[in-house]
Amino acid sequence: MAVKIAFFNHKGGVSKTTTTFNVGWMLAEKGYKVILVDADPQCNLSGMILGYNEALELEDFYNNGTINNIRDGLKPAFESMPRLLEAVECTEVEGRPNLLLLPGHIKFAEYDVTLGISQELSGSIQALKNLPGSIAYLLDRTAERYSADYILIDMSPSLSSINQNLMMISNYFIVPTSPDFYSVMAIDSLTSIFKRWHAWSNKAQNVDILKSADYPFPNVLPKFMGSIIQKYRLRDSRASQGFQYWIDRINLTVKDKLITQLKDIDMMLPEEAYINNRLTENYCLGTIPDFNTLIARSQQHKTPVFALTNEQLGHRGVVGTSARENRDRFYNIFNQLTNNIIGMVEYAERY
Ligand SMILES: Nc1ncnc2c1ncn2[C@@H]1O[C@H](COP(=O)(O)OP(=O)(O)O)[C@@H](O)[C@H]1O
Ligand SMILES: [Mg+2]
């Protein structure tokens, strides 16, 4: 069974999409089969990977006769069609074997209200009983089709019913943040949101009518892997003082508030998992500085900054040397970050 990891923070612009792509790429490079799920109706991840900039091209992509995106995959359940959900046909990510995209769809947002109603009632209406478990079922069938090891889920910046579902059907979750006041606030509010969502999933798992659905609501409880702090400026190879202040505040808020709450609702791994991966100091999987000039090349080549080839970096002379050094530095950071994730999963699977 593929491991599902949700990248979630209801705040936007904290590098959820970028990090999902980068971590997925690194996992694939290490030989794992990875499916990136674009569950954000804004479709930023799909846009980044498919690179369609004309609405017409995208229209052709969606209407090519196959079930090739998340909305079409879920359609039979949400539009009461008398057939079972089938695996989605994923798109291969150019330049990175083993990495697949399950594309998003702007109209996926239209299912949010119905899903919300089905989740509120927790199965008391017969006609909606198949919805709460449908997304997990679709992801599982798709993972089976491709023998995937990892499913990374990129989510919208909201507290939508879709996000509530995705979070609670995952095995693990990671909270991307950026070093500023708003991220500290966001982590603070996540503590009460997770408590509410946990209470809901607990109920959903124990309602008889949902257990007997075509797509039963899965019996999982997502565990916190750690935070990621990203996009700060460097000074003499370290976070500048202003940014360091917010990095410390985030770490403190995660430790004092989030972790305390998550322990109460059993959404933490055993302490040894964090100790084993040397994460107990602040439960941060990685800190990532600003990509600066590399970001333009990365977007141009639809390739993570750390995976850009010398040709793609393109500069000669001193500028080229510094670009390559930067690229290599980011490689080490994402390599370590990804190793932390693998380490946590391996530890947890063993116990
Ligand atoms: N480390 C980074 N350095 C510089 N820019 C970044 C970094 N990470 C993300 N970005 C940029 O910040 C913007 C927001 O990132 P994105 O991944 O879309 O965030 P989210 O999905 O949380 O809204 C994008 O334009 C992205 O290219
Ligand atoms: Mg995003």
mmCIF file of C-alpha atoms and ligand atoms in Angstrom:
data_model
loop_
_atom_site.group_PDB
_atom_site.id
_atom_site.type_symbol
_atom_site.label_atom_id
_atom_site.label_comp_id
_atom_site.label_asym_id
_atom_site.label_seq_id
_atom_site.Cartn_x
_atom_site.Cartn_y
_atom_site.Cartn_z
ATOM 1 C CA MET A 1 0.000 0.000 0.000
ATOM 2 C CA ALA A 2 1.365 3.374 -0.972
ATOM 3 C CA VAL A 3 2.186 5.835 1.789
ATOM 4 C CA LYS A 4 0.031 8.985 1.607
ATOM 5 C CA ILE A 5 1.596 12.241 2.748
ATOM 6 C CA ALA A 6 -0.460 15.443 2.884
ATOM 7 C CA PHE A 7 1.283 18.810 2.568
ATOM 8 C CA PHE A 8 -1.054 21.031 4.474
ATOM 9 C CA ASN A 9 -1.303 24.546 5.790
ATOM 10 C CA HIS A 10 -4.429 26.616 5.248
ATOM 11 C CA LYS A 11 -2.176 29.586 4.589
ATOM 12 C CA GLY A 12 -1.228 30.202 0.953
ATOM 13 C CA GLY A 13 2.196 31.025 -0.448
ATOM 14 C CA VAL A 14 4.154 28.880 2.019
ATOM 15 C CA SER A 15 5.656 26.665 -0.739
ATOM 16 C CA LYS A 16 3.238 23.731 -0.429
ATOM 17 C CA THR A 17 3.104 23.200 -4.180
ATOM 18 C CA THR A 18 6.796 23.783 -4.779
ATOM 19 C CA THR A 19 7.777 21.468 -1.937
ATOM 20 C CA THR A 20 5.413 18.687 -3.024
ATOM 21 C CA PHE A 21 7.018 18.784 -6.457
ATOM 22 C CA ASN A 22 10.579 18.971 -5.135
ATOM 23 C CA VAL A 23 10.226 16.222 -2.546
ATOM 24 C CA GLY A 24 8.401 14.015 -5.065
ATOM 25 C CA TRP A 25 11.216 14.503 -7.557
ATOM 26 C CA MET A 26 13.847 13.639 -4.973
ATOM 27 C CA LEU A 27 11.960 10.509 -3.856
ATOM 28 C CA ALA A 28 11.668 9.409 -7.500
ATOM 29 C CA GLU A 29 15.372 10.057 -8.009
ATOM 30 C CA LYS A 30 16.037 7.716 -5.095
ATOM 31 C CA GLY A 31 14.124 4.995 -6.923
ATOM 32 C CA TYR A 32 10.673 5.239 -5.340
ATOM 33 C CA LYS A 33 7.578 5.342 -7.499
ATOM 34 C CA VAL A 34 5.772 8.566 -6.661
ATOM 35 C CA ILE A 35 2.373 10.021 -7.556
ATOM 36 C CA LEU A 36 1.877 13.750 -7.020
ATOM 37 C CA VAL A 37 -1.791 14.540 -6.486
ATOM 38 C CA ASP A 38 -2.961 18.016 -7.411
ATOM 39 C CA ALA A 39 -5.921 18.396 -5.072
ATOM 40 C CA ASP A 40 -5.984 22.188 -5.288
ATOM 41 C CA PRO A 41 -8.694 23.388 -7.696
ATOM 42 C CA GLN A 42 -6.348 26.254 -8.563
ATOM 43 C CA CYS A 43 -4.231 23.586 -10.272
ATOM 44 C CA ASN A 44 -0.872 25.291 -9.677
ATOM 45 C CA LEU A 45 0.973 21.981 -9.532
ATOM 46 C CA SER A 46 -0.605 20.716 -12.759
ATOM 47 C CA GLY A 47 0.144 24.050 -14.413
ATOM 48 C CA MET A 48 3.764 23.869 -13.296
ATOM 49 C CA ILE A 49 4.237 20.327 -14.622
ATOM 50 C CA LEU A 50 2.042 20.302 -17.719
ATOM 51 C CA GLY A 51 2.943 23.857 -18.616
ATOM 52 C CA TYR A 52 -0.248 24.540 -20.564
ATOM 53 C CA ASN A 53 -0.829 28.223 -20.800
ATOM 54 C CA GLU A 54 -3.728 28.223 -23.213
ATOM 55 C CA ALA A 55 -7.154 27.261 -21.915
ATOM 56 C CA LEU A 56 -7.798 25.468 -25.216
ATOM 57 C CA GLU A 57 -4.806 23.156 -24.887
ATOM 58 C CA LEU A 58 -5.929 22.255 -21.406
ATOM 59 C CA GLU A 59 -9.450 21.609 -22.672
ATOM 60 C CA ASP A 60 -7.982 19.087 -25.158
ATOM 61 C CA PHE A 61 -6.032 17.446 -22.378
ATOM 62 C CA TYR A 62 -9.150 16.979 -20.251
ATOM 63 C CA ASN A 63 -11.283 15.756 -23.145
ATOM 64 C CA ASN A 64 -8.938 13.167 -24.593
ATOM 65 C CA GLY A 65 -11.283 10.311 -23.711
ATOM 66 C CA THR A 66 -9.485 9.008 -20.641
ATOM 67 C CA ILE A 67 -10.059 9.568 -16.949
ATOM 68 C CA ASN A 68 -6.963 11.656 -16.423
ATOM 69 C CA ASN A 69 -7.658 14.055 -13.562
ATOM 70 C CA ILE A 70 -9.029 14.014 -10.038
ATOM 71 C CA ARG A 71 -12.460 15.432 -10.861
ATOM 72 C CA ASP A 72 -13.177 12.958 -13.651
ATOM 73 C CA GLY A 73 -11.884 10.168 -11.427
ATOM 74 C CA LEU A 74 -14.431 11.000 -8.725
ATOM 75 C CA LYS A 75 -17.298 11.785 -11.057
ATOM 76 C CA PRO A 76 -19.115 8.415 -10.805
ATOM 77 C CA ALA A 77 -19.396 8.821 -7.021
ATOM 78 C CA PHE A 78 -20.309 12.500 -6.971
ATOM 79 C CA GLU A 79 -22.690 12.410 -9.904
ATOM 80 C CA SER A 80 -24.394 9.157 -8.860
ATOM 81 C CA MET A 81 -23.330 7.083 -11.837
ATOM 82 C CA PRO A 82 -23.901 3.349 -11.468
ATOM 83 C CA ARG A 83 -20.298 2.263 -11.781
ATOM 84 C CA LEU A 84 -17.270 1.867 -9.534
ATOM 85 C CA LEU A 85 -14.442 4.370 -9.451
ATOM 86 C CA GLU A 86 -11.437 3.389 -11.542
ATOM 87 C CA ALA A 87 -7.760 4.279 -11.337
ATOM 88 C CA VAL A 88 -6.896 7.623 -12.907
ATOM 89 C CA GLU A 89 -4.493 7.725 -15.830
ATOM 90 C CA CYS A 90 -1.595 9.785 -14.519
ATOM 91 C CA THR A 91 0.802 11.925 -16.536
ATOM 92 C CA GLU A 92 4.518 11.192 -16.515
ATOM 93 C CA VAL A 93 6.650 14.079 -15.356
ATOM 94 C CA GLU A 94 9.104 14.964 -18.113
ATOM 95 C CA GLY A 95 12.730 14.377 -17.249
ATOM 96 C CA ARG A 96 12.054 12.364 -14.099
ATOM 97 C CA PRO A 97 11.252 8.672 -14.471
ATOM 98 C CA ASN A 98 9.182 7.208 -11.589
ATOM 99 C CA LEU A 99 7.412 10.529 -11.025
ATOM 100 C CA LEU A 100 3.747 10.821 -11.989
ATOM 101 C CA LEU A 101 1.146 13.545 -11.749
ATOM 102 C CA LEU A 102 -2.495 12.955 -10.963
ATOM 103 C CA PRO A 103 -3.701 16.260 -12.462
ATOM 104 C CA GLY A 104 -6.147 18.611 -10.797
ATOM 105 C CA HIS A 105 -9.271 20.197 -12.210
ATOM 106 C CA ILE A 106 -10.752 23.599 -11.522
ATOM 107 C CA LYS A 107 -14.227 22.059 -11.230
ATOM 108 C CA PHE A 108 -13.077 19.764 -8.437
ATOM 109 C CA ALA A 109 -14.136 22.683 -6.217
ATOM 110 C CA GLU A 110 -17.756 22.032 -7.190
ATOM 111 C CA TYR A 111 -17.712 18.770 -5.245
ATOM 112 C CA ASP A 112 -16.780 20.497 -2.023
ATOM 113 C CA VAL A 113 -20.304 21.361 -0.911
ATOM 114 C CA THR A 114 -21.703 17.864 -1.476
ATOM 115 C CA LEU A 115 -18.708 16.317 0.227
ATOM 116 C CA GLY A 116 -19.231 18.694 3.124
ATOM 117 C CA ILE A 117 -22.852 17.646 3.521
ATOM 118 C CA SER A 118 -21.921 13.964 3.379
ATOM 119 C CA GLN A 119 -19.270 14.549 6.039
ATOM 120 C CA GLU A 120 -21.560 16.500 8.339
ATOM 121 C CA LEU A 121 -24.156 13.792 8.302
ATOM 122 C CA SER A 122 -21.537 11.086 8.671
ATOM 123 C CA GLY A 123 -23.592 8.656 6.674
ATOM 124 C CA SER A 124 -27.117 9.202 7.845
ATOM 125 C CA ILE A 125 -28.270 9.829 4.294
ATOM 126 C CA GLN A 126 -28.036 6.663 2.245
ATOM 127 C CA ALA A 127 -27.424 8.442 -1.068
ATOM 128 C CA LEU A 128 -24.308 10.224 0.192
ATOM 129 C CA LYS A 129 -22.705 7.368 2.092
ATOM 130 C CA ASN A 130 -20.158 6.624 -0.634
ATOM 131 C CA LEU A 131 -18.618 10.079 -0.684
ATOM 132 C CA PRO A 132 -16.461 10.288 2.473
ATOM 133 C CA GLY A 133 -14.437 7.217 1.462
ATOM 134 C CA SER A 134 -14.373 7.881 -2.275
ATOM 135 C CA ILE A 135 -11.206 9.976 -2.501
ATOM 136 C CA ALA A 136 -9.153 7.444 -0.519
ATOM 137 C CA TYR A 137 -10.515 4.663 -2.724
ATOM 138 C CA LEU A 138 -9.606 6.524 -5.909
ATOM 139 C CA LEU A 139 -6.073 7.233 -4.690
ATOM 140 C CA ASP A 140 -5.577 3.615 -3.633
ATOM 141 C CA ARG A 141 -6.746 2.221 -6.985
ATOM 142 C CA THR A 142 -4.507 4.694 -8.819
ATOM 143 C CA ALA A 143 -1.509 3.809 -6.642
ATOM 144 C CA GLU A 144 -2.132 0.111 -7.330
ATOM 145 C CA ARG A 145 -2.262 0.686 -11.063
ATOM 146 C CA TYR A 146 1.221 2.201 -11.001
ATOM 147 C CA SER A 147 2.640 0.219 -8.037
ATOM 148 C CA ALA A 148 3.378 3.525 -6.353
ATOM 149 C CA ASP A 149 5.339 3.739 -3.105
ATOM 150 C CA TYR A 150 4.384 7.299 -2.234
ATOM 151 C CA ILE A 151 1.392 9.538 -2.840
ATOM 152 C CA LEU A 152 2.149 13.198 -2.118
ATOM 153 C CA ILE A 153 -0.928 15.396 -1.854
ATOM 154 C CA ASP A 154 -0.750 19.098 -2.685
ATOM 155 C CA MET A 155 -3.686 20.872 -1.094
ATOM 156 C CA SER A 156 -5.436 24.207 -1.487
ATOM 157 C CA PRO A 157 -4.878 26.929 1.115
ATOM 158 C CA SER A 158 -8.255 26.542 2.814
ATOM 159 C CA LEU A 159 -10.286 24.657 5.378
ATOM 160 C CA SER A 160 -12.487 23.109 2.717
ATOM 161 C CA SER A 161 -14.290 19.801 3.165
ATOM 162 C CA ILE A 162 -11.988 18.371 0.502
ATOM 163 C CA ASN A 163 -8.972 19.309 2.627
ATOM 164 C CA GLN A 164 -10.568 17.892 5.756
ATOM 165 C CA ASN A 165 -11.045 14.620 3.888
ATOM 166 C CA LEU A 166 -7.567 14.533 2.321
ATOM 167 C CA MET A 167 -5.878 15.298 5.608
ATOM 168 C CA MET A 168 -7.733 12.598 7.512
ATOM 169 C CA ILE A 169 -7.240 9.835 4.906
ATOM 170 C CA SER A 170 -3.465 10.397 4.824
ATOM 171 C CA ASN A 171 -0.898 8.386 6.762
ATOM 172 C CA TYR A 172 1.312 11.378 7.462
ATOM 173 C CA PHE A 173 1.231 15.139 7.121
ATOM 174 C CA ILE A 174 3.817 17.854 6.777
ATOM 175 C CA VAL A 175 3.177 21.521 7.547
ATOM 176 C CA PRO A 176 5.050 23.888 5.202
ATOM 177 C CA THR A 177 5.526 27.385 6.608
ATOM 178 C CA SER A 178 7.333 30.587 5.806
ATOM 179 C CA PRO A 179 9.168 32.613 8.439
ATOM 180 C CA ASP A 180 6.681 35.385 9.162
ATOM 181 C CA PHE A 181 4.009 36.441 11.608
ATOM 182 C CA TYR A 182 1.180 34.903 9.557
ATOM 183 C CA SER A 183 2.695 31.442 9.635
ATOM 184 C CA VAL A 184 2.951 31.600 13.418
ATOM 185 C CA MET A 185 -0.741 32.549 13.543
ATOM 186 C CA ALA A 186 -1.601 29.764 11.101
ATOM 187 C CA ILE A 187 0.116 27.078 13.194
ATOM 188 C CA ASP A 188 -1.687 28.346 16.229
ATOM 189 C CA SER A 189 -5.066 27.978 14.526
ATOM 190 C CA LEU A 190 -4.159 24.569 13.074
ATOM 191 C CA THR A 191 -4.070 23.149 16.582
ATOM 192 C CA SER A 192 -7.821 23.588 17.041
ATOM 193 C CA ILE A 193 -8.643 22.642 13.451
ATOM 194 C CA PHE A 194 -6.851 19.309 13.784
ATOM 195 C CA LYS A 195 -8.736 18.606 16.980
ATOM 196 C CA ARG A 196 -12.059 19.138 15.212
ATOM 197 C CA TRP A 197 -11.069 17.092 12.173
ATOM 198 C CA HIS A 198 -9.841 14.295 14.372
ATOM 199 C CA ALA A 199 -13.193 14.146 16.180
ATOM 200 C CA TRP A 200 -14.953 13.992 12.831
ATOM 201 C CA SER A 201 -12.794 11.193 11.377
ATOM 202 C CA ASN A 202 -13.218 9.216 14.559
ATOM 203 C CA LYS A 203 -16.972 9.453 14.090
ATOM 204 C CA ALA A 204 -16.800 8.681 10.366
ATOM 205 C CA GLN A 205 -14.794 5.522 11.072
ATOM 206 C CA ASN A 206 -17.398 4.248 13.485
ATOM 207 C CA VAL A 207 -20.675 4.951 11.704
ATOM 208 C CA ASP A 208 -22.123 1.646 10.479
ATOM 209 C CA ILE A 209 -23.566 3.068 7.292
ATOM 210 C CA LEU A 210 -20.125 4.370 6.220
ATOM 211 C CA LYS A 211 -18.505 1.055 7.035
ATOM 212 C CA SER A 212 -20.912 -0.676 4.664
ATOM 213 C CA ALA A 213 -20.437 1.874 1.855
ATOM 214 C CA ASP A 214 -18.920 0.868 -1.494
ATOM 215 C CA TYR A 215 -15.966 2.993 -0.447
ATOM 216 C CA PRO A 216 -15.665 2.639 3.325
ATOM 217 C CA PHE A 217 -14.068 5.527 5.161
ATOM 218 C CA PRO A 218 -10.522 4.299 5.891
ATOM 219 C CA ASN A 219 -9.265 3.473 9.328
ATOM 220 C CA VAL A 220 -6.227 5.737 9.509
ATOM 221 C CA LEU A 221 -5.035 8.556 11.680
ATOM 222 C CA PRO A 222 -2.505 10.901 10.064
ATOM 223 C CA LYS A 223 0.729 11.409 11.974
ATOM 224 C CA PHE A 224 2.721 14.630 12.033
ATOM 225 C CA MET A 225 6.115 14.279 10.362
ATOM 226 C CA GLY A 226 7.313 17.793 10.934
ATOM 227 C CA SER A 227 7.269 21.344 9.670
ATOM 228 C CA ILE A 228 9.250 22.885 6.833
ATOM 229 C CA ILE A 229 10.374 26.501 7.011
ATOM 230 C CA GLN A 230 11.072 28.070 3.671
ATOM 231 C CA LYS A 231 11.994 31.224 1.808
ATOM 232 C CA TYR A 232 14.233 33.317 4.011
ATOM 233 C CA ARG A 233 17.166 35.494 3.100
ATOM 234 C CA LEU A 234 20.703 34.536 3.938
ATOM 235 C CA ARG A 235 23.451 36.609 5.425
ATOM 236 C CA ASP A 236 26.897 35.022 5.596
ATOM 237 C CA SER A 237 25.297 31.620 4.839
ATOM 238 C CA ARG A 238 22.838 31.859 7.724
ATOM 239 C CA ALA A 239 19.302 33.189 8.016
ATOM 240 C CA SER A 240 19.446 36.944 8.469
ATOM 241 C CA GLN A 241 18.538 38.144 11.940
ATOM 242 C CA GLY A 242 15.017 39.246 11.039
ATOM 243 C CA PHE A 243 14.187 35.887 9.525
ATOM 244 C CA GLN A 244 15.891 33.937 12.289
ATOM 245 C CA TYR A 245 13.494 35.586 14.755
ATOM 246 C CA TRP A 246 10.479 34.149 12.887
ATOM 247 C CA ILE A 247 12.139 30.765 12.388
ATOM 248 C CA ASP A 248 12.562 30.551 16.165
ATOM 249 C CA ARG A 249 8.976 31.666 16.754
ATOM 250 C CA ILE A 250 7.661 29.005 14.374
ATOM 251 C CA ASN A 251 9.703 26.283 16.013
ATOM 252 C CA LEU A 252 8.488 27.400 19.412
ATOM 253 C CA THR A 253 4.833 27.484 18.355
ATOM 254 C CA VAL A 254 5.105 24.027 16.800
ATOM 255 C CA LYS A 255 6.668 22.638 19.960
ATOM 256 C CA ASP A 256 4.577 24.387 22.578
ATOM 257 C CA LYS A 257 1.188 24.370 20.910
ATOM 258 C CA LEU A 258 0.910 22.055 17.926
ATOM 259 C CA ILE A 259 2.804 19.072 19.305
ATOM 260 C CA THR A 260 1.098 19.277 22.660
ATOM 261 C CA GLN A 261 -2.307 19.198 20.992
ATOM 262 C CA LEU A 262 -1.356 16.477 18.510
ATOM 263 C CA LYS A 263 -0.130 14.217 21.286
ATOM 264 C CA ASP A 264 -3.532 14.499 22.932
ATOM 265 C CA ILE A 265 -5.296 13.250 19.832
ATOM 266 C CA ASP A 266 -2.754 10.573 18.918
ATOM 267 C CA MET A 267 -1.609 12.300 15.734
ATOM 268 C CA MET A 268 2.093 12.021 16.605
ATOM 269 C CA LEU A 269 4.414 9.114 15.880
ATOM 270 C CA PRO A 270 6.078 7.464 18.868
ATOM 271 C CA GLU A 271 8.717 9.817 20.296
ATOM 272 C CA GLU A 272 11.491 7.420 19.196
ATOM 273 C CA ALA A 273 10.684 8.103 15.552
ATOM 274 C CA TYR A 274 11.614 11.765 16.013
ATOM 275 C CA ILE A 275 14.574 10.979 18.235
ATOM 276 C CA ASN A 276 15.831 8.480 15.690
ATOM 277 C CA ASN A 277 15.804 11.131 12.960
ATOM 278 C CA ARG A 278 17.194 13.837 15.240
ATOM 279 C CA LEU A 279 14.068 15.957 14.957
ATOM 280 C CA THR A 280 13.135 16.424 18.589
ATOM 281 C CA GLU A 281 14.815 19.804 18.925
ATOM 282 C CA ASN A 282 12.073 21.532 16.970
ATOM 283 C CA TYR A 283 10.244 18.977 14.800
ATOM 284 C CA CYS A 284 11.424 20.720 11.660
ATOM 285 C CA LEU A 285 12.193 18.466 8.677
ATOM 286 C CA GLY A 286 14.168 21.147 6.921
ATOM 287 C CA THR A 287 14.776 24.865 6.490
ATOM 288 C CA ILE A 288 15.104 26.130 2.939
ATOM 289 C CA PRO A 289 16.392 29.582 1.995
ATOM 290 C CA ASP A 290 15.123 31.681 -0.898
ATOM 291 C CA PHE A 291 15.918 30.169 -4.310
ATOM 292 C CA ASN A 292 16.677 33.662 -5.600
ATOM 293 C CA THR A 293 17.797 33.684 -9.212
ATOM 294 C CA LEU A 294 17.484 29.901 -9.598
ATOM 295 C CA ILE A 295 13.694 30.111 -9.487
ATOM 296 C CA ALA A 296 13.432 31.500 -13.016
ATOM 297 C CA ARG A 297 15.442 28.616 -14.490
ATOM 298 C CA SER A 298 13.480 26.133 -12.449
ATOM 299 C CA GLN A 299 10.191 27.433 -13.829
ATOM 300 C CA GLN A 300 11.523 27.633 -17.345
ATOM 301 C CA HIS A 301 12.662 23.998 -17.308
ATOM 302 C CA LYS A 302 9.862 22.635 -15.089
ATOM 303 C CA THR A 303 12.610 21.164 -12.935
ATOM 304 C CA PRO A 304 13.369 21.647 -9.225
ATOM 305 C CA VAL A 305 16.204 24.094 -8.554
ATOM 306 C CA PHE A 306 18.380 21.289 -7.191
ATOM 307 C CA ALA A 307 17.961 19.151 -10.317
ATOM 308 C CA LEU A 308 18.865 21.760 -12.930
ATOM 309 C CA THR A 309 21.695 20.565 -15.150
ATOM 310 C CA ASN A 310 24.690 22.770 -15.884
ATOM 311 C CA GLU A 311 23.256 23.330 -19.356
ATOM 312 C CA GLN A 312 19.924 24.382 -17.894
ATOM 313 C CA LEU A 313 21.671 26.751 -15.481
ATOM 314 C CA GLY A 314 23.272 28.178 -18.538
ATOM 315 C CA HIS A 315 25.745 30.717 -17.209
ATOM 316 C CA ARG A 316 29.424 30.817 -17.840
ATOM 317 C CA GLY A 317 32.269 32.216 -15.745
ATOM 318 C CA VAL A 318 31.859 33.391 -12.177
ATOM 319 C CA VAL A 319 28.071 33.619 -12.368
ATOM 320 C CA GLY A 320 27.953 30.032 -13.584
ATOM 321 C CA THR A 321 30.136 28.789 -10.776
ATOM 322 C CA SER A 322 28.032 30.482 -8.154
ATOM 323 C CA ALA A 323 24.791 29.186 -9.732
ATOM 324 C CA ARG A 324 26.156 25.627 -9.681
ATOM 325 C CA GLU A 325 27.265 25.975 -6.066
ATOM 326 C CA ASN A 326 23.818 27.217 -5.148
ATOM 327 C CA ARG A 327 22.182 24.384 -7.015
ATOM 328 C CA ASP A 328 24.364 21.872 -5.152
ATOM 329 C CA ARG A 329 23.551 23.488 -1.815
ATOM 330 C CA PHE A 330 19.838 23.090 -2.506
ATOM 331 C CA TYR A 331 20.478 19.525 -3.574
ATOM 332 C CA ASN A 332 21.959 18.763 -0.164
ATOM 333 C CA ILE A 333 19.082 20.465 1.630
ATOM 334 C CA PHE A 334 16.373 18.558 -0.268
ATOM 335 C CA ASN A 335 18.334 15.343 -0.046
ATOM 336 C CA GLN A 336 18.471 15.655 3.742
ATOM 337 C CA LEU A 337 14.822 16.682 3.934
ATOM 338 C CA THR A 338 13.747 13.704 1.835
ATOM 339 C CA ASN A 339 15.957 11.334 3.829
ATOM 340 C CA ASN A 340 14.224 12.596 6.965
ATOM 341 C CA ILE A 341 10.850 11.742 5.441
ATOM 342 C CA ILE A 342 11.989 8.271 4.351
ATOM 343 C CA GLY A 343 13.562 7.716 7.772
ATOM 344 C CA MET A 344 10.307 8.575 9.546
ATOM 345 C CA VAL A 345 8.234 6.309 7.296
ATOM 346 C CA GLU A 346 10.654 3.403 7.651
ATOM 347 C CA TYR A 347 10.716 3.786 11.391
ATOM 348 C CA ALA A 348 6.942 3.975 11.655
ATOM 349 C CA GLU A 349 6.366 0.967 9.371
ATOM 350 C CA ARG A 350 8.664 -1.149 11.493
ATOM 351 C CA TYR A 351 6.740 -0.507 14.738
HETATM 352 N N1 LIG B 1 12.405 28.595 -1.433
HETATM 353 C C1 LIG B 1 11.814 29.451 -2.274
HETATM 354 N N2 LIG B 1 12.482 30.548 -2.728
HETATM 355 C C2 LIG B 1 11.919 31.411 -3.581
HETATM 356 N N3 LIG B 1 10.675 31.316 -4.040
HETATM 357 C C3 LIG B 1 9.937 30.261 -3.626
HETATM 358 C C4 LIG B 1 10.454 29.279 -2.730
HETATM 359 N N4 LIG B 1 9.499 28.356 -2.526
HETATM 360 C C5 LIG B 1 8.436 28.752 -3.232
HETATM 361 N N5 LIG B 1 8.692 29.889 -3.897
HETATM 362 C C6 LIG B 1 7.770 30.661 -4.754
HETATM 363 O O1 LIG B 1 6.762 31.208 -3.891
HETATM 364 C C7 LIG B 1 5.498 31.183 -4.528
HETATM 365 C C8 LIG B 1 4.510 30.398 -3.662
HETATM 366 O O2 LIG B 1 4.936 29.039 -3.611
HETATM 367 P P1 LIG B 1 3.891 27.853 -3.741
HETATM 368 O O3 LIG B 1 4.676 26.595 -3.725
HETATM 369 O O4 LIG B 1 2.974 28.075 -4.885
HETATM 370 O O5 LIG B 1 3.111 28.019 -2.363
HETATM 371 P P2 LIG B 1 1.680 27.440 -1.904
HETATM 372 O O6 LIG B 1 1.423 26.204 -2.699
HETATM 373 O O7 LIG B 1 1.845 27.179 -0.438
HETATM 374 O O8 LIG B 1 0.683 28.525 -2.159
HETATM 375 C C9 LIG B 1 5.707 30.583 -5.906
HETATM 376 O O9 LIG B 1 5.823 31.623 -6.834
HETATM 377 C C10 LIG B 1 7.018 29.827 -5.773
HETATM 378 O O10 LIG B 1 7.708 29.770 -6.993
HETATM 379 MG MG MG B 2 -0.224 25.713 -3.884
#
